[in-house]
mmCIF file of C-alpha atoms in Angstrom:
data_model
loop_
_atom_site.group_PDB
_atom_site.id
_atom_site.type_symbol
_atom_site.label_atom_id
_atom_site.label_comp_id
_atom_site.label_asym_id
_atom_site.label_seq_id
_atom_site.Cartn_x
_atom_site.Cartn_y
_atom_site.Cartn_z
ATOM 1 C CA UNK C 1 -15.156 -51.021 7.311
ATOM 2 C CA UNK C 2 -16.208 -48.036 9.622
ATOM 3 C CA UNK C 3 -16.513 -44.320 8.594
ATOM 4 C CA UNK C 4 -16.367 -41.581 11.077
ATOM 5 C CA UNK C 5 -17.730 -38.400 9.910
ATOM 6 C CA UNK C 6 -17.536 -35.128 11.892
ATOM 7 C CA UNK C 7 -20.003 -32.354 10.891
ATOM 8 C CA UNK C 8 -19.447 -29.092 12.483
ATOM 9 C CA UNK C 9 -20.668 -25.413 11.786
ATOM 10 C CA UNK C 10 -18.281 -23.154 9.720
ATOM 11 C CA UNK C 11 -16.182 -20.549 11.299
ATOM 12 C CA UNK C 12 -18.281 -17.626 11.506
ATOM 13 C CA UNK C 13 -21.753 -19.257 11.737
ATOM 14 C CA UNK C 14 -23.583 -18.699 14.971
ATOM 15 C CA UNK C 15 -23.605 -21.674 17.200
ATOM 16 C CA UNK C 16 -26.549 -21.323 19.632
ATOM 17 C CA UNK C 17 -26.294 -24.881 21.311
ATOM 18 C CA UNK C 18 -22.479 -24.127 21.795
ATOM 19 C CA UNK C 19 -23.257 -20.883 23.451
ATOM 20 C CA UNK C 20 -26.001 -22.588 25.770
ATOM 21 C CA UNK C 21 -23.282 -25.087 26.600
ATOM 22 C CA UNK C 22 -20.655 -22.511 27.476
ATOM 23 C CA UNK C 23 -23.260 -20.576 29.460
ATOM 24 C CA UNK C 24 -24.103 -23.627 31.689
ATOM 25 C CA UNK C 25 -20.549 -24.529 32.169
ATOM 26 C CA UNK C 26 -19.977 -21.036 33.527
ATOM 27 C CA UNK C 27 -23.070 -21.532 35.674
ATOM 28 C CA UNK C 28 -21.525 -24.700 37.084
ATOM 29 C CA UNK C 29 -18.412 -23.031 38.053
ATOM 30 C CA UNK C 30 -16.084 -24.078 35.018
ATOM 31 C CA UNK C 31 -14.441 -20.686 34.388
ATOM 32 C CA UNK C 32 -11.648 -21.740 32.224
ATOM 33 C CA UNK C 33 -13.726 -22.332 29.062
ATOM 34 C CA UNK C 34 -13.494 -19.554 26.659
ATOM 35 C CA UNK C 35 -15.587 -20.934 23.562
ATOM 36 C CA UNK C 36 -17.649 -24.028 22.707
ATOM 37 C CA UNK C 37 -18.635 -25.198 19.439
ATOM 38 C CA UNK C 38 -21.008 -28.191 19.264
ATOM 39 C CA UNK C 39 -21.233 -30.488 16.035
ATOM 40 C CA UNK C 40 -22.307 -33.959 15.196
ATOM 41 C CA UNK C 41 -20.316 -37.270 14.780
ATOM 42 C CA UNK C 42 -21.882 -39.841 12.478
ATOM 43 C CA UNK C 43 -20.374 -43.306 12.532
ATOM 44 C CA UNK C 44 -21.185 -45.527 9.437
ATOM 45 C CA UNK C 45 -20.621 -49.172 9.153
ATOM 46 C CA UNK C 46 -19.870 -50.012 5.601
ATOM 47 C CA UNK C 47 -19.492 -53.036 3.129
ATOM 48 C CA UNK C 48 -17.227 -51.355 0.806
ATOM 49 C CA UNK C 49 -14.477 -53.287 -0.635
ATOM 50 C CA UNK C 50 -11.655 -50.643 -0.425
ATOM 51 C CA UNK C 51 -10.711 -47.629 1.680
ATOM 52 C CA UNK C 52 -10.769 -45.390 -1.325
ATOM 53 C CA UNK C 53 -14.217 -46.599 -2.446
ATOM 54 C CA UNK C 54 -15.557 -46.016 1.035
ATOM 55 C CA UNK C 55 -14.337 -42.580 1.289
ATOM 56 C CA UNK C 56 -15.813 -41.505 -1.937
ATOM 57 C CA UNK C 57 -19.159 -42.931 -1.033
ATOM 58 C CA UNK C 58 -18.948 -41.303 2.346
ATOM 59 C CA UNK C 59 -18.313 -37.999 0.590
ATOM 60 C CA UNK C 60 -21.313 -38.282 -1.700
ATOM 61 C CA UNK C 61 -23.405 -38.952 1.471
ATOM 62 C CA UNK C 62 -22.149 -36.078 3.086
ATOM 63 C CA UNK C 63 -22.845 -33.781 0.123
ATOM 64 C CA UNK C 64 -26.398 -35.157 -0.290
ATOM 65 C CA UNK C 65 -27.486 -35.825 3.220
ATOM 66 C CA UNK C 66 -25.158 -35.605 6.112
ATOM 67 C CA UNK C 67 -24.038 -32.119 5.969
ATOM 68 C CA UNK C 68 -25.772 -28.761 5.024
ATOM 69 C CA UNK C 69 -22.559 -27.638 3.252
ATOM 70 C CA UNK C 70 -23.976 -23.776 3.053
ATOM 71 C CA UNK C 71 -23.239 -23.551 6.694
ATOM 72 C CA UNK C 72 -21.420 -26.488 7.846
ATOM 73 C CA UNK C 73 -17.975 -28.405 6.899
ATOM 74 C CA UNK C 74 -17.152 -32.094 7.466
ATOM 75 C CA UNK C 75 -14.365 -34.223 7.592
ATOM 76 C CA UNK C 76 -14.235 -38.247 7.006
ATOM 77 C CA UNK C 77 -12.050 -40.731 8.802
ATOM 78 C CA UNK C 78 -12.070 -44.357 7.459
ATOM 79 C CA UNK C 79 -11.107 -46.922 10.169
ATOM 80 C CA UNK C 80 -10.330 -50.734 10.036
ATOM 81 C CA UNK P 1 -5.687 -25.436 24.517
ATOM 82 C CA UNK P 2 -8.457 -27.323 22.808
ATOM 83 C CA UNK P 3 -10.596 -30.283 23.919
ATOM 84 C CA UNK P 4 -12.552 -32.539 21.637
ATOM 85 C CA UNK P 5 -15.245 -34.487 23.381
ATOM 86 C CA UNK P 6 -17.222 -37.247 21.338
ATOM 87 C CA UNK P 7 -20.550 -38.153 23.229
ATOM 88 C CA UNK P 8 -22.138 -41.462 21.895
ATOM 89 C CA UNK P 9 -24.945 -43.633 22.962
ATOM 90 C CA UNK P 10 -23.951 -46.782 24.483
ATOM 91 C CA UNK P 11 -23.719 -49.989 22.657
ATOM 92 C CA UNK P 12 -27.589 -51.405 22.909
ATOM 93 C CA UNK P 13 -29.249 -48.155 23.266
ATOM 94 C CA UNK P 14 -31.604 -47.296 20.527
ATOM 95 C CA UNK P 15 -30.542 -44.656 18.242
ATOM 96 C CA UNK P 16 -33.712 -43.393 16.470
ATOM 97 C CA UNK P 17 -31.590 -40.730 14.864
ATOM 98 C CA UNK P 18 -29.079 -43.193 13.595
ATOM 99 C CA UNK P 19 -31.941 -45.276 12.163
ATOM 100 C CA UNK P 20 -33.426 -42.139 10.345
ATOM 101 C CA UNK P 21 -30.223 -41.325 8.759
ATOM 102 C CA UNK P 22 -29.786 -45.140 7.600
ATOM 103 C CA UNK P 23 -33.159 -45.060 6.172
ATOM 104 C CA UNK P 24 -32.632 -41.920 4.267
ATOM 105 C CA UNK P 25 -29.209 -42.913 2.882
ATOM 106 C CA UNK P 26 -30.955 -46.164 1.704
ATOM 107 C CA UNK P 27 -33.732 -44.049 0.103
ATOM 108 C CA UNK P 28 -31.214 -42.324 -1.738
ATOM 109 C CA UNK P 29 -29.431 -45.505 -3.137
ATOM 110 C CA UNK P 30 -26.511 -45.818 -0.656
ATOM 111 C CA UNK P 31 -27.094 -49.563 -0.343
ATOM 112 C CA UNK P 32 -23.500 -50.216 1.261
ATOM 113 C CA UNK P 33 -24.481 -48.999 4.751
ATOM 114 C CA UNK P 34 -25.093 -51.584 7.367
ATOM 115 C CA UNK P 35 -25.522 -49.470 10.643
ATOM 116 C CA UNK P 36 -25.421 -45.711 11.749
ATOM 117 C CA UNK P 37 -25.018 -44.012 14.807
ATOM 118 C CA UNK P 38 -25.366 -40.385 15.473
ATOM 119 C CA UNK P 39 -23.432 -38.802 18.329
ATOM 120 C CA UNK P 40 -22.250 -35.327 19.262
ATOM 121 C CA UNK P 41 -18.903 -33.607 18.970
ATOM 122 C CA UNK P 42 -18.217 -30.847 21.444
ATOM 123 C CA UNK P 43 -14.894 -28.858 20.791
ATOM 124 C CA UNK P 44 -13.971 -26.604 23.956
ATOM 125 C CA UNK P 45 -11.365 -23.958 23.994
ATOM 126 C CA UNK P 46 -9.724 -23.873 27.211
ATOM 127 C CA UNK P 47 -7.234 -21.783 29.230
ATOM 128 C CA UNK P 48 -5.536 -24.511 31.338
ATOM 129 C CA UNK P 49 -2.043 -24.535 32.301
ATOM 130 C CA UNK P 50 -1.348 -28.294 31.726
ATOM 131 C CA UNK P 51 -2.659 -31.205 29.453
ATOM 132 C CA UNK P 52 -3.383 -33.220 32.527
ATOM 133 C CA UNK P 53 -5.377 -30.534 34.082
ATOM 134 C CA UNK P 54 -7.556 -29.869 31.225
ATOM 135 C CA UNK P 55 -8.211 -33.306 30.789
ATOM 136 C CA UNK P 56 -9.517 -33.777 34.266
ATOM 137 C CA UNK P 57 -11.546 -30.558 34.083
ATOM 138 C CA UNK P 58 -13.139 -31.653 30.951
ATOM 139 C CA UNK P 59 -13.828 -35.015 32.724
ATOM 140 C CA UNK P 60 -15.867 -33.371 35.417
ATOM 141 C CA UNK P 61 -17.823 -31.487 32.701
ATOM 142 C CA UNK P 62 -18.681 -34.427 31.032
ATOM 143 C CA UNK P 63 -19.803 -36.293 34.161
ATOM 144 C CA UNK P 64 -22.000 -33.059 35.339
ATOM 145 C CA UNK P 65 -23.389 -31.800 31.908
ATOM 146 C CA UNK P 66 -22.009 -32.781 28.621
ATOM 147 C CA UNK P 67 -22.865 -36.515 28.819
ATOM 148 C CA UNK P 68 -25.703 -38.491 30.308
ATOM 149 C CA UNK P 69 -23.846 -41.224 31.624
ATOM 150 C CA UNK P 70 -26.754 -43.539 32.029
ATOM 151 C CA UNK P 71 -27.222 -43.964 28.170
ATOM 152 C CA UNK P 72 -24.079 -42.184 26.895
ATOM 153 C CA UNK P 73 -20.316 -42.837 26.728
ATOM 154 C CA UNK P 74 -17.688 -40.277 26.041
ATOM 155 C CA UNK P 75 -14.175 -39.872 25.076
ATOM 156 C CA UNK P 76 -11.834 -36.804 25.485
ATOM 157 C CA UNK P 77 -8.963 -35.722 23.321
ATOM 158 C CA UNK P 78 -6.703 -32.651 24.008
ATOM 159 C CA UNK P 79 -4.825 -31.056 21.237
ATOM 160 C CA UNK P 80 -2.389 -27.971 21.000
#
């Protein structure tokens, strides 16, 4: 089973990496871009018996390690 | 219009960040995890007139800036 976790900064939290990418895109001539946010995508291979169990376990991982819930949100998608 | 770009290391390319996360999860008692890969998720707000145009533009951005195509693959999703 595979879990895809997207971790991204909450709305309103400054994203310097996104700002840098936005600036660089502008310098390269891409003028159509109005905003850029950069987050993390973590792909986990799991040996869980059920989708429900996998989701609960990954949620615990997010709360304890994968995301800083003070400034970051996350979403979890279980595939296969 | 929004474009979601996922950039991830190609199969076979060593992922030290993923290895570190895997190790840390093991230390926290999450034994069900067999592999971890860490990539980037870049969310772009675009002012393109059509979905097709947006996709082509974002593909160019990936090739020139967002991904290092020697070691990374990417996929593009246009939403809204």
